[in-house]
Coordinates of C-alpha atoms and ligand atoms in Angstrom, one line a residue:
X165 CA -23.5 1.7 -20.4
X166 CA -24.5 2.3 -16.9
X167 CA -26.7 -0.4 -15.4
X168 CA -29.0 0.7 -12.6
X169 CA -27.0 -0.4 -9.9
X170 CA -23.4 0.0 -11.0
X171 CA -22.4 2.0 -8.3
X172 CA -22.2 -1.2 -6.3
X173 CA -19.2 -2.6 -7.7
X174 CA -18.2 0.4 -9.7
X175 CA -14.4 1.6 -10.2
X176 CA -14.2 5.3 -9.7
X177 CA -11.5 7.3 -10.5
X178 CA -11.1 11.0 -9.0
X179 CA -10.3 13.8 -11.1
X180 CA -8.7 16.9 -9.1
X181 CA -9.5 19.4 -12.0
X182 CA -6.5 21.6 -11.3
X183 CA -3.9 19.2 -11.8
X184 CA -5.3 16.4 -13.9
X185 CA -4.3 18.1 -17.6
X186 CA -4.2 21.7 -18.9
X187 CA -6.3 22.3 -22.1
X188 CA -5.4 26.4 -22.3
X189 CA -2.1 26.1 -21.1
X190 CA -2.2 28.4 -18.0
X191 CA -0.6 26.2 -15.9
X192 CA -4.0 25.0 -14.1
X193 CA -5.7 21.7 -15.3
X194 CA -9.3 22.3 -16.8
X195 CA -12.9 21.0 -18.0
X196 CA -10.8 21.1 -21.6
X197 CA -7.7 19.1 -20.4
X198 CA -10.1 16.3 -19.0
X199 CA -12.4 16.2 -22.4
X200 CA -8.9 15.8 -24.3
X201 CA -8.0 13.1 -22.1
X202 CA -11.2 10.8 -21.8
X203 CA -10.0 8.3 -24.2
X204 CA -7.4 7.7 -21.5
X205 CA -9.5 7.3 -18.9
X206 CA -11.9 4.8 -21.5
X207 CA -8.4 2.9 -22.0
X208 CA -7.9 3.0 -17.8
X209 CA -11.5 0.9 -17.7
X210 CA -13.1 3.2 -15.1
X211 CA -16.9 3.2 -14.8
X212 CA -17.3 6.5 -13.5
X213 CA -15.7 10.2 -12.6
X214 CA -15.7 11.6 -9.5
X215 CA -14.1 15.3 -9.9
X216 CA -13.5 17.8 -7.1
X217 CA -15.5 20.9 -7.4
X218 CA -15.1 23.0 -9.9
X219 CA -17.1 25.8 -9.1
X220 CA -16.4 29.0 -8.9
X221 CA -14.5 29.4 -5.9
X222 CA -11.6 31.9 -4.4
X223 CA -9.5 28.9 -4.0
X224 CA -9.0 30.0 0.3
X225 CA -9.1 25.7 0.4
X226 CA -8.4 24.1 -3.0
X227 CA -12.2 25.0 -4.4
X228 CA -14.1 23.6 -1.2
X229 CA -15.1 27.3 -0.7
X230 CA -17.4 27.3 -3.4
X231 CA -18.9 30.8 -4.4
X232 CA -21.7 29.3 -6.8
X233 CA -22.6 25.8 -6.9
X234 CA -24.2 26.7 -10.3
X235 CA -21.5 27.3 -12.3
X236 CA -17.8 26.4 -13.6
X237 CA -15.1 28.4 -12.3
X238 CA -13.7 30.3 -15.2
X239 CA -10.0 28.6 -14.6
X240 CA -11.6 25.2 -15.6
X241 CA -14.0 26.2 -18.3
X242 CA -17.9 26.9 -18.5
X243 CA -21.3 25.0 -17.2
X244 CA -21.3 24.4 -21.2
X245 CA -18.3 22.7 -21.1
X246 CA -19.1 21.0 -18.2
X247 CA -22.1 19.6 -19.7
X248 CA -20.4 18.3 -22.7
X249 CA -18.3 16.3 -20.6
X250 CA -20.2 14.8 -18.8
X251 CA -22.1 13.6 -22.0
X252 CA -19.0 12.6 -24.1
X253 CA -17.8 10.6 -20.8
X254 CA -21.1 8.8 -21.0
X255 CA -21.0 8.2 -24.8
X256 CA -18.1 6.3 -23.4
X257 CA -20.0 4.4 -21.1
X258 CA -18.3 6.7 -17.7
X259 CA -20.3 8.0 -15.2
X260 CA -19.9 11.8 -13.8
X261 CA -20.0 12.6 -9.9
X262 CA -19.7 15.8 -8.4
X263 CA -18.8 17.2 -5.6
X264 CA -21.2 18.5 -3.5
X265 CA -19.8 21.0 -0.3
X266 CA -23.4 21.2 1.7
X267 CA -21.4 22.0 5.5
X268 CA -20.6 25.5 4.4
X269 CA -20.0 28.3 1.5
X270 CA -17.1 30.6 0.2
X271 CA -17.1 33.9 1.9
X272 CA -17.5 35.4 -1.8
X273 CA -20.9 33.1 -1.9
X274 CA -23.6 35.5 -2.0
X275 CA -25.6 34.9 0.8
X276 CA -22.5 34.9 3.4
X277 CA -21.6 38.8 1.6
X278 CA -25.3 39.4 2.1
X279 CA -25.1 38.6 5.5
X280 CA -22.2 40.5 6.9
X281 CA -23.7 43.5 5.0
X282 CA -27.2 42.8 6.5
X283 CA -26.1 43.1 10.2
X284 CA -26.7 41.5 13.5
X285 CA -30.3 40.2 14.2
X286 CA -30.8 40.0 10.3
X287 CA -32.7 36.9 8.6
X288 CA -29.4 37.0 6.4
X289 CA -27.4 36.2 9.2
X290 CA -29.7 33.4 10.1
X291 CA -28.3 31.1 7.5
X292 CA -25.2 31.0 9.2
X293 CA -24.5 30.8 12.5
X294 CA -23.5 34.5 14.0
X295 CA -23.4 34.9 17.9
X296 CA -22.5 37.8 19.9
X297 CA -18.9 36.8 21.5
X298 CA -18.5 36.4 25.5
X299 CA -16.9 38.3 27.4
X300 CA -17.0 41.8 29.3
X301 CA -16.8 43.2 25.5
X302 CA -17.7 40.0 23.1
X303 CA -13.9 39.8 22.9
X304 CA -14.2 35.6 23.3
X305 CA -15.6 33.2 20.6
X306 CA -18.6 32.1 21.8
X307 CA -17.2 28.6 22.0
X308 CA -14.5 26.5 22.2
X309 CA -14.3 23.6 19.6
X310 CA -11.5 22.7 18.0
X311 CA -11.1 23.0 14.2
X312 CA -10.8 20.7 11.6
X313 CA -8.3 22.8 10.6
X314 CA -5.4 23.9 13.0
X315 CA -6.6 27.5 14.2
X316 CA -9.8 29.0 15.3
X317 CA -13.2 27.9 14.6
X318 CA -14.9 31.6 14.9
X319 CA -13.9 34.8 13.0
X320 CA -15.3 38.3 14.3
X321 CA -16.6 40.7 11.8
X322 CA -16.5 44.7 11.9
X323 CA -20.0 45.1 13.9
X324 CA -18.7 42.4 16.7
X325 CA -20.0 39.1 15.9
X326 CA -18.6 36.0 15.4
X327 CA -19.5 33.3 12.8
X328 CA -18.4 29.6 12.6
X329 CA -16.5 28.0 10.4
X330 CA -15.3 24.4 10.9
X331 CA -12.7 24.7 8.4
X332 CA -10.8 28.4 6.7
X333 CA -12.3 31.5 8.1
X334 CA -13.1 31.4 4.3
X335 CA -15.4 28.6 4.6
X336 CA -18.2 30.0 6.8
X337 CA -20.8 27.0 8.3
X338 CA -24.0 26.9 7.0
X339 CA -27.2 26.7 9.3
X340 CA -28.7 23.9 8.7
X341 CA -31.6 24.3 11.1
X342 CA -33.0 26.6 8.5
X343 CA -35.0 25.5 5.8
X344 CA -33.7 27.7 3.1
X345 CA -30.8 25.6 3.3
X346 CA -32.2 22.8 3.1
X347 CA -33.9 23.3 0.0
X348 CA -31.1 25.1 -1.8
X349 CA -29.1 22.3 -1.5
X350 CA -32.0 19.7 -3.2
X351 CA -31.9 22.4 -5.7
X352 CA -28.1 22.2 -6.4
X353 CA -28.7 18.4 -6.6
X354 CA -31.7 18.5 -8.9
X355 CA -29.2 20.9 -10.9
X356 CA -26.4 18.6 -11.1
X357 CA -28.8 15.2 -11.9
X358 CA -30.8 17.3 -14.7
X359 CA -27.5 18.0 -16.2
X360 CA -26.5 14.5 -16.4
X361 CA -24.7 13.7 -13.4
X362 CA -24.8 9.9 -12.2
X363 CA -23.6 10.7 -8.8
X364 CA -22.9 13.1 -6.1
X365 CA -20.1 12.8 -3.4
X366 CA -20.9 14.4 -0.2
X367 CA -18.3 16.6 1.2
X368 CA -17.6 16.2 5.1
X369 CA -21.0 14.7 5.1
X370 CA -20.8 13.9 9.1
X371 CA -20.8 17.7 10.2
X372 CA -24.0 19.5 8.5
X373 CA -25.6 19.6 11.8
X374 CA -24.3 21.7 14.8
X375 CA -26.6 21.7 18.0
X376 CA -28.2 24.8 18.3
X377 CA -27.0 25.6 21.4
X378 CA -23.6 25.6 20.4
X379 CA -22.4 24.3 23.9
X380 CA -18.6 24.0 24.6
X381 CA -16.6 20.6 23.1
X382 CA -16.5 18.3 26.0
X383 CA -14.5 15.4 25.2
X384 CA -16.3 12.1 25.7
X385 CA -20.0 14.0 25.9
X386 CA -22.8 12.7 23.7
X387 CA -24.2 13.9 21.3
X388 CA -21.2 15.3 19.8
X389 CA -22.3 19.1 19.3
X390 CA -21.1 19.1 15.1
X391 CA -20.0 15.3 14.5
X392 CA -22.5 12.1 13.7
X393 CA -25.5 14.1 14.4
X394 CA -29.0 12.2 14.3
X395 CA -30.5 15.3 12.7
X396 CA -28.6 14.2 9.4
X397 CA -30.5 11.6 8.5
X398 CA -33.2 13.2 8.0
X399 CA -31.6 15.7 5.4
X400 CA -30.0 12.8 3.7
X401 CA -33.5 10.7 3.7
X402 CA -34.7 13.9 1.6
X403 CA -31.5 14.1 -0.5
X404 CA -32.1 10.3 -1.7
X405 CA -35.8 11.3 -2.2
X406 CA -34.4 13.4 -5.0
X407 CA -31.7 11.3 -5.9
X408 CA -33.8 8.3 -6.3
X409 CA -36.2 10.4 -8.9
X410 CA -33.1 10.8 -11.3
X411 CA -31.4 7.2 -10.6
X412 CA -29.0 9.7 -9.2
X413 CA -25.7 8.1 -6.1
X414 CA -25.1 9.3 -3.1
X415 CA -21.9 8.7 -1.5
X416 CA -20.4 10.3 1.5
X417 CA -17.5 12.0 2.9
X418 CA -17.8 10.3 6.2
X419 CA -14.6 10.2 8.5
X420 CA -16.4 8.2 11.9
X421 CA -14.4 5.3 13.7
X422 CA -17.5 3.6 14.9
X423 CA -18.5 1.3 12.3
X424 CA -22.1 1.2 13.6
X425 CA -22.5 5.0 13.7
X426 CA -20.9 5.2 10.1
X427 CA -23.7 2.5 8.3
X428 CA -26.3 4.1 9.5
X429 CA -25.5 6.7 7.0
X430 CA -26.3 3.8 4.5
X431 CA -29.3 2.3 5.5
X432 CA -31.5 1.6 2.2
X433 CA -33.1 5.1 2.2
X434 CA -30.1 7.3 2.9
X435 CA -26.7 7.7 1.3
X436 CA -25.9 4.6 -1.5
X437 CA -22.4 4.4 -0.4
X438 CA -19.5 6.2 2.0
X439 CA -16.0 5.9 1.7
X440 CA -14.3 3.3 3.9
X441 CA -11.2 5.0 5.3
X442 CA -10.6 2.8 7.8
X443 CA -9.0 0.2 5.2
X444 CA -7.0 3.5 3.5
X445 CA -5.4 4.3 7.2
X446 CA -4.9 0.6 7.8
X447 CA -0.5 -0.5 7.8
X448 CA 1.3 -2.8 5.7
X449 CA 0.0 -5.4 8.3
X450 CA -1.7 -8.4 7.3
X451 CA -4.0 -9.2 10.8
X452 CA -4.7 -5.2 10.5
X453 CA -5.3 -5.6 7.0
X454 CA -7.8 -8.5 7.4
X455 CA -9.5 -6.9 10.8
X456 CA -9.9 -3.8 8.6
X457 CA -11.5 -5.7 5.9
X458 CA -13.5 -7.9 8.6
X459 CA -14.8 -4.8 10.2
X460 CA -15.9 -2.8 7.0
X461 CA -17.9 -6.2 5.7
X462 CA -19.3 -6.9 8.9
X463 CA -20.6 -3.4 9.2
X464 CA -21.9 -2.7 5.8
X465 CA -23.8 -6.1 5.5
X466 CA -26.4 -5.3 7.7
X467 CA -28.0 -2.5 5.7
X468 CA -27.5 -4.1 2.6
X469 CA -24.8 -1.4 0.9
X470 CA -21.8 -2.2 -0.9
X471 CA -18.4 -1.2 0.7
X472 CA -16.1 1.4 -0.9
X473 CA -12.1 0.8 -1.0
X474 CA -10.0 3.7 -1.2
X475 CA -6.1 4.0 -1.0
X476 CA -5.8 7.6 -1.9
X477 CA -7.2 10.9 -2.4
X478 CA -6.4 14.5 -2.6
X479 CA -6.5 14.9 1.1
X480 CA -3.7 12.6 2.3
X481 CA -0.1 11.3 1.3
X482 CA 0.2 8.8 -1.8
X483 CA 0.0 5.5 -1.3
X484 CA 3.6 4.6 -2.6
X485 CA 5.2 7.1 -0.5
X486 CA 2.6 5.8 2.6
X487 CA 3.9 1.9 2.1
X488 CA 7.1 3.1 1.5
X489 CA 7.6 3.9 5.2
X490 CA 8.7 1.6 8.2
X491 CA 4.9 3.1 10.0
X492 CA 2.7 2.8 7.0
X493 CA -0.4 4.4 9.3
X494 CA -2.0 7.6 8.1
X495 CA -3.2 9.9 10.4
X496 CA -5.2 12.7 9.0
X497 CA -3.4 15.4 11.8
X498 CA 0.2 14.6 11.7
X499 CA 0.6 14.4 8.3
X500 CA 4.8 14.1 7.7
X501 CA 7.0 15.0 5.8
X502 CA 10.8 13.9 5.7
X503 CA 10.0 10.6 7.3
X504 CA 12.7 7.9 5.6
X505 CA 10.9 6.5 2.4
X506 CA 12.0 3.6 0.6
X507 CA 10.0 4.6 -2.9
X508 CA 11.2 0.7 -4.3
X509 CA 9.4 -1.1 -1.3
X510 CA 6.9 2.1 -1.4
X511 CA 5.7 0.6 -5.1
X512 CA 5.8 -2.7 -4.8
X513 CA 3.0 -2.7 -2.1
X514 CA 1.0 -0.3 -3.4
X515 CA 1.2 -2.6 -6.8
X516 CA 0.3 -5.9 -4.4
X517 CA -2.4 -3.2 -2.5
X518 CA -3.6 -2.4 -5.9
X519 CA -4.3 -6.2 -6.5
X520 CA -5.9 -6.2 -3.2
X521 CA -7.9 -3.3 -3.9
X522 CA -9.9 -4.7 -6.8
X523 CA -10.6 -7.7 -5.6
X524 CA -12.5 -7.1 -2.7
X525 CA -16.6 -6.4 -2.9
X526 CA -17.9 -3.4 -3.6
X527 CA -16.9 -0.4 -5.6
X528 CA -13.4 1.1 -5.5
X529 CA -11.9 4.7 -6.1
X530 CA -8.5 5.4 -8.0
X531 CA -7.2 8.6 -6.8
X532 CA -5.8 10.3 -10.0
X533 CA -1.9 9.6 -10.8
X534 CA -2.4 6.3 -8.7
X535 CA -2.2 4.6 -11.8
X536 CA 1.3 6.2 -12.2
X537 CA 2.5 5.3 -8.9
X538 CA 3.7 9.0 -8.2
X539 CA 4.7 9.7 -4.5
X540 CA 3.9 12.6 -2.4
X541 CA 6.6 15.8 -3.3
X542 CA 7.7 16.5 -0.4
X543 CA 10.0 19.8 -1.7
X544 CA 7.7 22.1 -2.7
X545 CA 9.4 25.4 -1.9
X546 CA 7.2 26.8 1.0
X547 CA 6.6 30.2 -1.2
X548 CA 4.5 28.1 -3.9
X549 CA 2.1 26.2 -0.9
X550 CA -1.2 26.5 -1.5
X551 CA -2.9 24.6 1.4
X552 CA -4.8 26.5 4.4
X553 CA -3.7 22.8 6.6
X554 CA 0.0 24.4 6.3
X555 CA -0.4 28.0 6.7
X556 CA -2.9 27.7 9.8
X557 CA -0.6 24.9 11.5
X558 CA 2.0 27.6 11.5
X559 CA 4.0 25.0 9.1
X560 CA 3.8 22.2 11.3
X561 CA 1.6 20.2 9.2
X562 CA 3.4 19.8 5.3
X563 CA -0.7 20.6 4.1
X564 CA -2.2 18.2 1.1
X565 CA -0.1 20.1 -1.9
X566 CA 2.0 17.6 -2.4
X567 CA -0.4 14.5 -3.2
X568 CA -1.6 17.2 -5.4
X569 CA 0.7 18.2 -8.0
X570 CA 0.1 18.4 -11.9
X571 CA -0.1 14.8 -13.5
X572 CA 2.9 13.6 -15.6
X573 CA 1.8 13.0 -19.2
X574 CA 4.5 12.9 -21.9
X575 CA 8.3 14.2 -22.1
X576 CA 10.9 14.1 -19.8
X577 CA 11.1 17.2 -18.0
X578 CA 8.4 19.4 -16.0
X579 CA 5.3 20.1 -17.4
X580 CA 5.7 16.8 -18.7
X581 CA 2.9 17.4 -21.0
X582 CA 0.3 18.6 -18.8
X583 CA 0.1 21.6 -20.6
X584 CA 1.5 25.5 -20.1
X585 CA 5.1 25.5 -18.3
X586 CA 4.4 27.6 -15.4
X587 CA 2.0 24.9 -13.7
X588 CA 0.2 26.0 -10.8
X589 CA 2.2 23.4 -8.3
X590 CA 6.0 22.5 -9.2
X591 CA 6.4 19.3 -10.8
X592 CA 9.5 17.8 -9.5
X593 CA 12.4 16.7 -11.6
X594 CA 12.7 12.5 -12.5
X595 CA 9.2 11.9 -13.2
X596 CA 10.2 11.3 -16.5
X597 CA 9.6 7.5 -15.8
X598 CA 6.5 8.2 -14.4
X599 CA 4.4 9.6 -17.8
X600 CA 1.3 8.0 -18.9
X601 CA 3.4 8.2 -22.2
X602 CA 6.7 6.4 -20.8
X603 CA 4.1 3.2 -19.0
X604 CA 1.6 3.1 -21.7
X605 CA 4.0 1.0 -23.8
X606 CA 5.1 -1.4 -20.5
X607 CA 2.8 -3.8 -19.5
X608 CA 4.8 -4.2 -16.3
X609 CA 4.4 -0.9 -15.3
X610 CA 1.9 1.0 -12.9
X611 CA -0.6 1.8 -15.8
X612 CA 0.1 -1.7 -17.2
X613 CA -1.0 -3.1 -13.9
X614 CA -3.8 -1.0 -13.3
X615 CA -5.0 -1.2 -17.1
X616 CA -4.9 -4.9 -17.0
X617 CA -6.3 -5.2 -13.9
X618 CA -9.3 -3.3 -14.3
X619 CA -10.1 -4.7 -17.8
X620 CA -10.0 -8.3 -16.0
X621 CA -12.0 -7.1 -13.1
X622 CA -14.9 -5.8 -15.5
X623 CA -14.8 -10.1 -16.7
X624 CA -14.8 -11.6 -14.0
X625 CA -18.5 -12.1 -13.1
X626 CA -17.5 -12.9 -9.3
X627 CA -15.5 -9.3 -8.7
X628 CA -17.5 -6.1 -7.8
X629 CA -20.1 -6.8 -5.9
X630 CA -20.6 -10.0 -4.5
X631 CA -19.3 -12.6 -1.2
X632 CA -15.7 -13.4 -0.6
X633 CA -14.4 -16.5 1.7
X634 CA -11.3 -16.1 3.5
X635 CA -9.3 -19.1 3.1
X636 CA -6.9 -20.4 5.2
X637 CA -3.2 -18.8 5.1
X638 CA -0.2 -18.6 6.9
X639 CA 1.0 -15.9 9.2
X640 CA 1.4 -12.3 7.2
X641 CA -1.3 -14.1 4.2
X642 CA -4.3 -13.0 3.0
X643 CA -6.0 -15.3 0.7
X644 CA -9.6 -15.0 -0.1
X645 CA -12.2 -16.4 -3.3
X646 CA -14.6 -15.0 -5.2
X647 CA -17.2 -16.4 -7.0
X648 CA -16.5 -18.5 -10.3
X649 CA -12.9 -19.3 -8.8
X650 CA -11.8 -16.6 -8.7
X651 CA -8.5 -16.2 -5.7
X652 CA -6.5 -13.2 -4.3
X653 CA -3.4 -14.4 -2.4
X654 CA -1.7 -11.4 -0.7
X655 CA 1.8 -12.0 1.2
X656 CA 3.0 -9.5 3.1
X657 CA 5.6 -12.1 5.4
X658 CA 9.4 -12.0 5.3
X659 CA 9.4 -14.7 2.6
X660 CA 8.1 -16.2 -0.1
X661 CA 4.9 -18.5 0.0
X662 CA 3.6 -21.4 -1.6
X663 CA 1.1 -20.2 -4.1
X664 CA -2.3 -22.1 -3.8
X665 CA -3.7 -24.8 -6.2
X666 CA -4.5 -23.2 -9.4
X667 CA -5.3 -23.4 -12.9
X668 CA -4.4 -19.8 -14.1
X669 CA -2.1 -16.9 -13.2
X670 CA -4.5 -14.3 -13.9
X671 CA -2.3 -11.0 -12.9
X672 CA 0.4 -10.8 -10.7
X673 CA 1.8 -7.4 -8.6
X674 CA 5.0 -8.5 -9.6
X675 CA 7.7 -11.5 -10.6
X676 CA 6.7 -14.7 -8.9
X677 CA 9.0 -17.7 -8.0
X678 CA 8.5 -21.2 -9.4
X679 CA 5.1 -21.8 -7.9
X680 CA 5.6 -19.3 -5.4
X681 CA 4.3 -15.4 -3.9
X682 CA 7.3 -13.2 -2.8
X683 CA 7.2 -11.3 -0.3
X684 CA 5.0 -7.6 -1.0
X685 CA 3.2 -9.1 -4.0
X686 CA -0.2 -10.3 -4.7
X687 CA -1.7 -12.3 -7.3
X688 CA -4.8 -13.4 -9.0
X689 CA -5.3 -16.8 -9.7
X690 CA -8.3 -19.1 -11.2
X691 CA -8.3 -21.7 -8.5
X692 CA -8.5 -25.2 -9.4
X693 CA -12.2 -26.9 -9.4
Ligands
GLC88 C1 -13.1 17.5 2.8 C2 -12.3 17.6 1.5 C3 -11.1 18.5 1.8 C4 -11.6 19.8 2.3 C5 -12.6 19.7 3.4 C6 -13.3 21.0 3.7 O1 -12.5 16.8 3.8 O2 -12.0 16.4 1.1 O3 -10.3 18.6 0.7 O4 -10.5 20.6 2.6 O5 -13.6 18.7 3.2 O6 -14.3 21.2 2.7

């Protein structure tokens, strides 16, 4: 059952459609391969769902080009099917969130095709944003910001203008000065929340709003003409309008390094939560781990909203293949690959990390095949990419493909059970250890970890939401309470620690000495009265 506020110290875990499990056996993970495998996601102990869209979409950037927010891609299934998932997942007391992607459309939606054939000066035109080019002959975009993608930000069509597009010239920006907009998107939200969905995660929720004037990128200027704009809060004071009249969740995509700037997005009648990346690009540094921690409390407390903890997601490398490395930082641009990778050191922090994870207050997202510990595959021949991030670098970024490859679920040899052979992404060879089927049986592995973990953190009445108290630790330990004596100790030092007073070994990321933490593990611990 979902209680009224269960967002608040909910586990979610993300479902990338396309590579979670393969009901049909083309190769491509579907609505079918997910409703087959919900009693493994009841087992996991995860409150809610949070897929990636699944509309229909050309694909141009992994289905955030969607073509109709109304419907299923065919790949994945039917709005039938959909809807019988996201009951069945509720029968079992799991939450559905979709994915919202309000910044802009596939160039197959049909108001973009409408536009182009409508023609300069047209109201179709008006829901994007089209502008003449500079220049002697409108040969020059008529700006210069930089992409979110490598490569241009303006694409010029047959009659001579340019549109935007933050993102793939497949992904043209929406205007959302104009109040068609506007109210298509509450639409697509009352569609979503009428059809059972508990939540809705707001994709690149920072950009919506461009300045009209669309003035050049000056480093430094304020306001930022397409980042952080105030003019969002008003669109997301009307989304929660309608959220609020189905108990619907809001939670944003929102990538800003100023804390202040970032709650703002949360204050009681906007967005219920955001994801908390700072934590996610934090190292394998305790002080940075703390300060991280520190700083995403700190801001989140003054407007009353739960923090979100995420190690993962579709967009940037795996967390064992991240620890794994002597510079644990992520940054979103220079994604690497073929940086030395110790996988062994790689998993036994994300197992201590995991520890971490769910311990802290507020809700927490489980990127799919987290639970597996799989690392990023980093040989995926170039000819089978898929990501826009590696085409439009020119190569230079590796793209997001490999933190998204087809889940390992039985046997010992690609598809490994996901479903038809020729998956849609290469699974590598010597994941064979890595199945659902080959940990299910192991409490001490990955799945055993997470499954434990989560099934204590649903018990315990002080994790979730709620206060934690830092106690004191020595240099490269975090150690912290919750209520009902509940303690994390983390030790990320050179050596083992002294574990604290306690009554209970709850759950430990790995062996422990005679009354003491190793080095890269974590435990939980009822802590003596
Ligand atoms: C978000 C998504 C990412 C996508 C981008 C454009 O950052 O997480 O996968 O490419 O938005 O929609």
């Amino acid at each position: 059952m979902l209680t009224s506020d269960w967002w608040r110290g909910a586990a979610i875990y993300q479902v990338y459609v396309r590579s979670f499990a393969d009901g049909d056996g083309d190769g491509t993970g579907d609505l079918a391969g997910v409703r087959a495998r919900l009693p493994y996601l009841a087992e996991l102990g995860v409150d809610a769902l949070w897929f990636n869209p699944w509309y229909p979409s050309p694909m141009a950037d992994g289905g955030y080009d969607v073509a109709d927010y109304r419907a299923v891609d065919p790949a994945f299934g039917t709005l039938a099917e959909a809807e019988k998932l996201i009951s069945e997942a509720r029968t079992l007391g799991i939450g559905t969130i979709v994915d919202i992607v309000p910044n802009h459309v596939s160039d197959q939606h049909p108001w973009f095709r409408a536009a182009l054939a409508a023609g300069p000066g047209s109201p179709e035109r008006e829901l994007f944003h089209f502008r003449p080019g500079r220049g002697e002959n409108g040969e020059l975009p008529p700006n210069e910001w930089p992409s979110q993608f490598a490569g241009a930000t303006w694409t010029r069509v047959e009659d001579g203008e340019w549109y935007l597009h933050l993102f793939t010239p497949e992904q043209p920006d929406l205007n959302w000065n104009h109040p068609a907009v506007r109210q298509e998107h509450e639409d697509v939200l009352r569609f979503w929340f009428e059809r059972g969905a508990a939540g809705v995660r707001i994709d690149s929720a920072a950009l919506l709003a461009k300045d009209p004037a669309l003035p050049d990128f000056v480093e430094g200027r304020d306001p930022h003409p397409y980042i952080d704009r105030d003019e969002l809060h008003g669109i997301y004071r009307s989304w929660r309008a309608v959220a609020d009249s189905y108990g619907g969740v809001l939670i944003g995509e929102i990538w800003l390094p100023d804390t202040e700037r970032f709650a703002r997005y949360l204050r009681p009648d906007e967005l219920h939560t955001a994801f908390n990346f700072a934590f996610l690009a934090c190292p394998w540094d305790a002080p940075r781990l703390r300060a991280a921690i520190d700083g995403t409390l700190a801001a989140h407390a003054p407007v009353g909203a739960p923090a979100t903890w995420v190690l993962a997601n579709h967009d940037v490398t795996r967390t064992v293949t991240r620890y794994g490395r002597a510079d644990t930082g992520f940054d979103f641009a220079t994604k690497a690959h073929g940086i030395p990778t110790d996988l062994a050191l790689g998993t036994r922090r994300a197992r201590a990390a995991a520890l971490l994870t769910l311990a802290l207050p507020g809700s927490v997202y489980l990127y799919q095949g987290e639970e597996l510990g799989l690392p990023e595959v980093e040989d995926i021949p170039a000819d089978r990419l898929e990501d826009p991030m590696y085409f439009r670098s020119g190569g230079t970024d590796p793209g997001r493909d490999g933190c998204r490859v087809p889940l390992p679920w039985s046997g010992t040899a690609p598809p490994y059970g996901f479903g038809g052979a020729d998956t849609w992404l290469p699974q590598p060879d010597g994941w064979a250890g890595l199945t659902a089927e080959a940990q299910a049986a192991d409490q001490d592995s990955m799945l055993g970890l997470y499954r434990t973990a989560l099934r204590v953190r649903r018990t315990e009445a002080g994790l979730g939401d709620g206060p934690l108290r830092w106690l004191d630790a020595p240099d490269g330990v975090l150690a912290f309470t919750r209520d009902g004596g509940f303690g994390c100790v983390l030790n990320t030092s050179p050596g083992p620690v002294a574990l604290p007073q306690h009554r209970q070994i709850l759950l430990a990321s790995g062996p422990l000495g005679e009354g003491l933490l190793p080095q890269d593990t974590a435990v939980w611990v009822r802590l003596d009265e």
